[in-house]
Short mmCIF file of C-alpha atoms and ligand atoms in Angstrom, two decimals:
data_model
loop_
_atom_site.label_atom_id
_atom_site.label_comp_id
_atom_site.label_asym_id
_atom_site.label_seq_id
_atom_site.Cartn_x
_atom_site.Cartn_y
_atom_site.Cartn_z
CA UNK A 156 -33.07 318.26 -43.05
CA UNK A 157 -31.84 320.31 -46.34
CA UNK A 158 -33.98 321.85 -48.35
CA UNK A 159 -32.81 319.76 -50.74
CA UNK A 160 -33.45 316.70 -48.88
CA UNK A 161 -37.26 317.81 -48.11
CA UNK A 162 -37.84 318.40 -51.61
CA UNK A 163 -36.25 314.77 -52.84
CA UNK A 164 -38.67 313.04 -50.33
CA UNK A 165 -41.55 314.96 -51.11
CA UNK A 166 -40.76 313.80 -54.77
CA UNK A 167 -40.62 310.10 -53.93
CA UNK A 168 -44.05 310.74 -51.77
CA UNK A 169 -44.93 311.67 -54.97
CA UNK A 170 -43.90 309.04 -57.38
CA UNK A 171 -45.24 306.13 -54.59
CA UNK A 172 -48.99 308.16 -55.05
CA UNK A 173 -48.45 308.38 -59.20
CA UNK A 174 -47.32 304.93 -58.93
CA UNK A 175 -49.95 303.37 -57.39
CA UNK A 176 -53.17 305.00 -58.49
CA UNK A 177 -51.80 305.74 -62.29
CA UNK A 178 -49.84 302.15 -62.97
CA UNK A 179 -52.37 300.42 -63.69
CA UNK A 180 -53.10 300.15 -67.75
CA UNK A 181 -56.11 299.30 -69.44
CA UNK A 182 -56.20 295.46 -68.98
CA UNK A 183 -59.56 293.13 -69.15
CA UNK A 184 -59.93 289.56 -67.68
CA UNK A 185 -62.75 287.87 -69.58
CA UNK A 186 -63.23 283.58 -70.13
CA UNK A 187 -62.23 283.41 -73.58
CA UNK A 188 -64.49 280.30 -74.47
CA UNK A 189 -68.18 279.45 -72.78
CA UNK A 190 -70.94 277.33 -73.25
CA UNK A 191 -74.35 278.45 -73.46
CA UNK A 192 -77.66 276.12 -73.74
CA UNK A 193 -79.80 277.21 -76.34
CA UNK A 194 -82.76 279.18 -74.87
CA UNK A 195 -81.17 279.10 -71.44
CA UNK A 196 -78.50 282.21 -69.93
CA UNK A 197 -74.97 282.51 -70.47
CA UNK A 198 -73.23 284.41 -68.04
CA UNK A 199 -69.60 285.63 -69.02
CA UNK A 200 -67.57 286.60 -66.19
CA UNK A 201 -64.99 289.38 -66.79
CA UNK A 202 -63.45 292.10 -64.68
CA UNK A 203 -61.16 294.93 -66.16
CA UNK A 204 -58.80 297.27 -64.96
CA UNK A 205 -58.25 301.50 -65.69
CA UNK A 206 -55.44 303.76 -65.15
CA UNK A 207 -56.75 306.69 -62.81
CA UNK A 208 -58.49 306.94 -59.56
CA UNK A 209 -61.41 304.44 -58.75
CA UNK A 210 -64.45 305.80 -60.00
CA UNK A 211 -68.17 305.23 -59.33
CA UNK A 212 -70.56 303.28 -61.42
CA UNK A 213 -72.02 306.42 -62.88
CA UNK A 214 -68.92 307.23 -64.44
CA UNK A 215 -68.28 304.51 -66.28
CA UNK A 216 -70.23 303.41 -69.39
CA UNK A 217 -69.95 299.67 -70.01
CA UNK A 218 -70.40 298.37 -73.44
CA UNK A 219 -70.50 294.56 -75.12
CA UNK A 220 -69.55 295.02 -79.02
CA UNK A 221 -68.59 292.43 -81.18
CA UNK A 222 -64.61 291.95 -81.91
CA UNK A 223 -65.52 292.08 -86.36
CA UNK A 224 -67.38 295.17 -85.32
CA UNK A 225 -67.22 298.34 -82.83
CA UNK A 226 -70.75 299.23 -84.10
CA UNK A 227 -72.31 295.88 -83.73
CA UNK A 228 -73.49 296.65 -79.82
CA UNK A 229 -74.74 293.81 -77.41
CA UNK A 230 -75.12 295.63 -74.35
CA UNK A 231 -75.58 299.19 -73.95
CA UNK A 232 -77.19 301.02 -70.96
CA UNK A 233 -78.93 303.09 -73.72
CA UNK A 234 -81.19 300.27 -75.20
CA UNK A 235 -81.90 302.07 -78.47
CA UNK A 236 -77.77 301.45 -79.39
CA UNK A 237 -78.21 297.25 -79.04
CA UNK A 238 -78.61 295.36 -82.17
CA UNK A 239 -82.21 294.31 -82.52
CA UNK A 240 -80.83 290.67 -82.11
CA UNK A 241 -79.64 291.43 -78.92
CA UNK A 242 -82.67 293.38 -77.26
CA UNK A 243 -84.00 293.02 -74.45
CA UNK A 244 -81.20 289.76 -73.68
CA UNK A 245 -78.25 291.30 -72.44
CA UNK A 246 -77.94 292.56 -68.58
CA UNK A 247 -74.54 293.60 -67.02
CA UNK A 248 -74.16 291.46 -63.67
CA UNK A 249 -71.48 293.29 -62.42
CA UNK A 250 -71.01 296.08 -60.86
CA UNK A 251 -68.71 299.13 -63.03
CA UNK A 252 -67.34 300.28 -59.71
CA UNK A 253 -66.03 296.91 -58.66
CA UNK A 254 -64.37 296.41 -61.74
CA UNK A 255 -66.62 293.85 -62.71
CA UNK A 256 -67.82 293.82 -66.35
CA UNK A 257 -70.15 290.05 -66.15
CA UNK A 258 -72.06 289.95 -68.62
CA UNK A 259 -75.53 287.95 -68.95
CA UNK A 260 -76.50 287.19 -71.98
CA UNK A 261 -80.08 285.41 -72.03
CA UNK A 262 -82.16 283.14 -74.13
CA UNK A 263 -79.47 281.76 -76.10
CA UNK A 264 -79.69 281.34 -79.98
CA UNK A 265 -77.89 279.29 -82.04
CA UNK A 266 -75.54 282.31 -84.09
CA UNK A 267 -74.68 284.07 -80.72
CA UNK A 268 -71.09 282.84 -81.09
CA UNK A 269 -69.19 286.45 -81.16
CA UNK A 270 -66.97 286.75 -80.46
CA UNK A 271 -67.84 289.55 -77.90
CA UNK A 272 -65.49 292.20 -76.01
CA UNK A 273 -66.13 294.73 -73.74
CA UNK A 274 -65.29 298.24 -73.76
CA UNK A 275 -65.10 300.70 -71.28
CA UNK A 276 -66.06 304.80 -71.32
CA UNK A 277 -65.05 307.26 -68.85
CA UNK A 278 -67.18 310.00 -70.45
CA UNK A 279 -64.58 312.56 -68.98
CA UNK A 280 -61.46 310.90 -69.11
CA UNK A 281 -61.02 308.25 -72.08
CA UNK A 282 -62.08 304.61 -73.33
CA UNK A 283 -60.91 301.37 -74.33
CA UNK A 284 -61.94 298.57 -76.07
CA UNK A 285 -60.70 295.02 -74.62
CA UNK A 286 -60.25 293.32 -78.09
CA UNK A 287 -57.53 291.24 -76.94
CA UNK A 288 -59.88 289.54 -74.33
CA UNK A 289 -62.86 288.50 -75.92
CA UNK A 290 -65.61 285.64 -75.13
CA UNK A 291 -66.33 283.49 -77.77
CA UNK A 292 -69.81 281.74 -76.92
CA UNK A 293 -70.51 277.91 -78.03
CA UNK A 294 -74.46 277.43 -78.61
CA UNK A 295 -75.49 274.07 -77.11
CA UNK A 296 -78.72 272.68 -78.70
CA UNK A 297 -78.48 269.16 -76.17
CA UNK A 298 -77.94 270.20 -71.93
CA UNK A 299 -75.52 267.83 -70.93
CA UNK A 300 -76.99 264.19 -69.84
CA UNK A 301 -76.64 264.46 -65.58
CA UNK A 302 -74.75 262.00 -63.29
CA UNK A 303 -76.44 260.25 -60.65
CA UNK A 304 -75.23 257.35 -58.25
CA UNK A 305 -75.50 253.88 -59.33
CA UNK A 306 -75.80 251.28 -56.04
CA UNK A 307 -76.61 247.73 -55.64
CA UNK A 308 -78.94 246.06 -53.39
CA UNK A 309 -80.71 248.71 -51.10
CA UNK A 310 -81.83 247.67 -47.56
CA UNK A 311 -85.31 247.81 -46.31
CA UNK A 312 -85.90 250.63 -43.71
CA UNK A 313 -82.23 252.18 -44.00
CA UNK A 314 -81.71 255.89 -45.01
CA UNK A 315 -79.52 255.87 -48.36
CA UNK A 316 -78.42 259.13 -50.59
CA UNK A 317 -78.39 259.69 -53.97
CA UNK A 318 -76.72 262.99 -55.40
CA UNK A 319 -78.03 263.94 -58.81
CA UNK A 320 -75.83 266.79 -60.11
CA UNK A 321 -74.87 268.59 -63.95
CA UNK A 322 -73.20 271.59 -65.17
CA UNK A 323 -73.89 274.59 -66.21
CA UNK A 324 -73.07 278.32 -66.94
CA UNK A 325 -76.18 280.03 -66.05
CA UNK A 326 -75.62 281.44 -62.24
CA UNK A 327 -78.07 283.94 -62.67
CA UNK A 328 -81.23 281.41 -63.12
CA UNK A 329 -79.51 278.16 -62.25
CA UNK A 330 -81.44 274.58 -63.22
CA UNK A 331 -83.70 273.38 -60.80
CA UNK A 332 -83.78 269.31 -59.77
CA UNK A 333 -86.34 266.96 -59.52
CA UNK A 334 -86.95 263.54 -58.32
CA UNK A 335 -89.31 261.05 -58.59
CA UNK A 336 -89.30 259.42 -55.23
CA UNK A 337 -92.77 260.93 -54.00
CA UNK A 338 -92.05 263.60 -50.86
CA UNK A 339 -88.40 263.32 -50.72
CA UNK A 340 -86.70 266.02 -49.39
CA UNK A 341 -83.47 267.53 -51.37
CA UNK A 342 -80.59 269.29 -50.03
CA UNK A 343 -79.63 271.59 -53.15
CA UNK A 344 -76.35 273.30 -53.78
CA UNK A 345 -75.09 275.42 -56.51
CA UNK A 346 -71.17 275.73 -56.90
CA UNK A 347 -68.53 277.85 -58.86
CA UNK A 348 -66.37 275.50 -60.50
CA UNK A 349 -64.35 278.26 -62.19
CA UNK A 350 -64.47 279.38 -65.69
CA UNK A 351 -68.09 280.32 -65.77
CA UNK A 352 -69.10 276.95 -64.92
CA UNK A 353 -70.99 276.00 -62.35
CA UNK A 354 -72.21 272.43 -60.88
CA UNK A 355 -75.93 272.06 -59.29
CA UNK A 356 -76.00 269.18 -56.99
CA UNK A 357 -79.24 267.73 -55.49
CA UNK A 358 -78.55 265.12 -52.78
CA UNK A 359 -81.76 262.90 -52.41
CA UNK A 360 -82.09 261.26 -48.84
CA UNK A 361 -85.05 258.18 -48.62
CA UNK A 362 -85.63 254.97 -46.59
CA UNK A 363 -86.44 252.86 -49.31
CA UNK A 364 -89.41 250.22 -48.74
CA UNK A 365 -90.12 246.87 -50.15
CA UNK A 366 -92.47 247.74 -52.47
CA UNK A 367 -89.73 250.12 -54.22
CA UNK A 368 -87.65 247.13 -55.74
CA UNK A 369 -87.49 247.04 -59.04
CA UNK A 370 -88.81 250.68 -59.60
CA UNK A 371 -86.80 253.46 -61.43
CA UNK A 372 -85.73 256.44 -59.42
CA UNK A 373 -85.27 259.27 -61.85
CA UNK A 374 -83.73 262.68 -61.52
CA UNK A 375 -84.97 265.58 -63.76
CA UNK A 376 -82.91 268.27 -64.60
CA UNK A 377 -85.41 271.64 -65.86
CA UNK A 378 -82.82 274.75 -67.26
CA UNK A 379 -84.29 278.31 -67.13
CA UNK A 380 -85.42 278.54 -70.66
CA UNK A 381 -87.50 275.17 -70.67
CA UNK A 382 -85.23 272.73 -71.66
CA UNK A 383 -84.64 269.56 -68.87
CA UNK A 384 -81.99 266.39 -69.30
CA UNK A 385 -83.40 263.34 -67.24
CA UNK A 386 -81.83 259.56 -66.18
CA UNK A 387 -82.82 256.87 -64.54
CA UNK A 388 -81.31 254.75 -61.89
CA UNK A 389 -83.00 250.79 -61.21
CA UNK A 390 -83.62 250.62 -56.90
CA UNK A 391 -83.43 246.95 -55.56
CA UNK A 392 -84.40 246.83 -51.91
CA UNK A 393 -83.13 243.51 -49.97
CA UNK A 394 -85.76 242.66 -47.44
CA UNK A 395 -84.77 243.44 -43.85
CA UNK A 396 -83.77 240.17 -42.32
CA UNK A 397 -85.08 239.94 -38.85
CA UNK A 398 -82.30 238.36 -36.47
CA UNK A 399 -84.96 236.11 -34.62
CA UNK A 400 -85.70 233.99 -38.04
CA UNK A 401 -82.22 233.04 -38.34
CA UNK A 402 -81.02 233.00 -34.49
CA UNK A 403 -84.25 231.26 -32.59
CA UNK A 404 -84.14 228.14 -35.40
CA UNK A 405 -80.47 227.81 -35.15
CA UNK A 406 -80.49 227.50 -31.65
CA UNK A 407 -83.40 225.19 -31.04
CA UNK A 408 -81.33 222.87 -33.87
CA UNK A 409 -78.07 223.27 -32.21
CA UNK A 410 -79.78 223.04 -28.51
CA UNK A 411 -81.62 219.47 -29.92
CA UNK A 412 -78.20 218.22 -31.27
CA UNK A 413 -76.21 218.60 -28.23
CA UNK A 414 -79.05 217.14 -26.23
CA UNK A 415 -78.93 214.30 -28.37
CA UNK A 416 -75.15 213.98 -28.43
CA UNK A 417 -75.03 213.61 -24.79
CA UNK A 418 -77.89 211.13 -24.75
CA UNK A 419 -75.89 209.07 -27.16
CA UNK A 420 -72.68 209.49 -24.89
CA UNK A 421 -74.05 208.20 -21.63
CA UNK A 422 -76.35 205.59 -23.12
CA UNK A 423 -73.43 204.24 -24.98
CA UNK A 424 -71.06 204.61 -21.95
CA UNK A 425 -73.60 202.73 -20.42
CA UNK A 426 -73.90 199.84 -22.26
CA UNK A 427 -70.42 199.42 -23.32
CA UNK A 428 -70.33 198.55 -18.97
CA UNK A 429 -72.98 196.30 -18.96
CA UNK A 430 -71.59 194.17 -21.94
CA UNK A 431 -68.13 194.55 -20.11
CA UNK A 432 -69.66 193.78 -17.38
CA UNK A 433 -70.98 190.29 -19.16
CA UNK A 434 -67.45 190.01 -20.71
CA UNK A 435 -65.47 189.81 -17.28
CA UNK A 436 -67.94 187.52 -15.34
CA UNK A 437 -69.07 189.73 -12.69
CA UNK A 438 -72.25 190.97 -13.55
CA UNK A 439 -75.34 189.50 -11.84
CA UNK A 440 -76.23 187.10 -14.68
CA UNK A 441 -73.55 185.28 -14.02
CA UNK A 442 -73.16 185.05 -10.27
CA UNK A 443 -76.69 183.53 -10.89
CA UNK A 444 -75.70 181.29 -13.49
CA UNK A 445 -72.38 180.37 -11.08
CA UNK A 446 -74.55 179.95 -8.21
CA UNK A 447 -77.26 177.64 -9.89
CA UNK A 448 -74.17 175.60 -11.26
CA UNK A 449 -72.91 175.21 -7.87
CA UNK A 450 -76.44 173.89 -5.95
CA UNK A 451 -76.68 171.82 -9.09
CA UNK A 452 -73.28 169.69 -8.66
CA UNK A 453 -74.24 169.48 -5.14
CA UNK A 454 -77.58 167.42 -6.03
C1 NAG B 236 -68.75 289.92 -60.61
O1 NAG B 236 -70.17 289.98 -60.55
C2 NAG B 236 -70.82 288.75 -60.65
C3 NAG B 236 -72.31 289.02 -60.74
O2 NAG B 236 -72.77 289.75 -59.68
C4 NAG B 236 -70.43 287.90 -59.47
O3 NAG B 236 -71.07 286.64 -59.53
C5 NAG B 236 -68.93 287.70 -59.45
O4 NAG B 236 -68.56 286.98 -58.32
C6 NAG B 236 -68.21 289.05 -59.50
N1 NAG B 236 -66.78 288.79 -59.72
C7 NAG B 236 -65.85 289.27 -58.90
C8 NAG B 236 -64.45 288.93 -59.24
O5 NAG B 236 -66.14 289.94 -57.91
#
């Protein structure tokens, strides 16, 4: 190989290493829009990217500012920097060397709307603010009503299911479910829906008795912060019907019928021979009556 060869290839080695470790720009992925209950956690999730060689977490400073306001800091390792709004309620979920910038934000107020971007320090290197990929946050006062199964008539003594689920956007401390069937067991699950929002399923499994018609079954959602949504579902519970009631009756009815039928066949047979019988002259009643004729005409 030329010298000149060598030295070309060694420059393309080059450009591949440049290419990949230095191509990447400054570039933030954040949910632009997320609701938060009042008094309950938001969590924002939002991963960024930086030119230069992965780094560890403790060279990277993560900050939350607002977008109106570089000063105005939400989240700050150094908790002295935080506006005193904000103390004490922001903690960042993810972790700097993973790229991840989620943020939580807890106990919700009313006028924490932001918008909110983060920014990123590499004390050595340089630092960006994402201000083209902020959260806007939308205080809820009311959590959202859950859904739970309707059904119709229930059956005595067989296992049903009822799933009680709602949504939410606070991972961190997710809503805990509660029903009021007394020592039911619940399978719970928690799921990422996408978009910060997650869904918190309870399924309910019972075998509903009698005595449970006409009672409400109600499912209580409780939100980290203290506020709950509830509803109610009516149960109606159809009495087991026991085969034997319906088949021993039936049968005994149906058994005395065809008896009787039968009866009613031969008897009838029967008689319709004796009167024929009668009719055509051969039946002992008349060879009587013939035969007293005949000793009569002989007198
Ligand atoms: C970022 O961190 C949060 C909190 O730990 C986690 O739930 C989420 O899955 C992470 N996101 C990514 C893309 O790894």
């Amino acid at each position: 190989m030329s010298v000149q060869k060598r030295l070309l290839l060694r420059w393309l080695c080059l450009q591949v290493i440049f290419a990949t470790v230095f191509s990447k720009d400054w570039e933030a992925e954040v949910e632009p829009k997320i609701k938060g209950l009042v008094s309950s956690c938001v969590v924002v999730p939002c991963t960024f990217k930086y030119p230069g060689e992965q780094l560890p977490d403790s060279r990277i400073r993560a900050i939350w500012h607002t977008k109106e306001k570089m000063g105005d800091i939400i989240y700050h390792e150094d908790r002295t920097k935080v506006l005193d709004s904000f103390k004490g309620r922001t903690t960042l979920l993810g972790r700097l060397s993973e790229q991840n910038c989620t943020l939580e934000i807890d106990g919700v107020r009313d006028h924490d709307n932001g918008p909110f971007c983060f920014r990123a320090e590499i004390p050595t290197f340089n630092q960006y603010s994402f201000k083209e990929s902020c959260v806007t946050i939308v205080p809820t006062d009311v959590a959202d009503k859950p859904n739970l199964d309707k059904k119709g008539f229930l059956e005595e003594g067989v296992a049903t299911s009822f799933k009680c689920s709602t949504r939410h956007t606070c991972p961190s401390h997710p809503p805990t479910i509660t029903w009021s069937y007394p020592n039911s067991d619940a399978i719970v699950n928690n799921k990422d829906i996408g978009h910060g929002i997650w869904e918190v399923e309870s399924l309910l499994t019972f075998i509903p008795e009698e005595k449970d018609t006409n009672t409400e079954l109600t499912c209580t959602i409780n939100f980290h912060g203290g506020k709950h949504s509830t509803i109610q579902t009516p149960l109606y519970v159809k009495r087991k019907e026991n085969m034997s009631h319906i088949i021993i009756p039936v049968a005994a009815a149906l058994g005395t019928a065809l008896l009787f039928g039968v009866m009613c066949f031969f008897m009838s047979k029967n008689y319709k021979q004796q009167i024929h019988e009668l009719q055509s002259g051969n039946g002992i009643w008349n060879q009587m009556y013939r035969m007293s004729q005949r000793f009569r005409s002989v007198d």
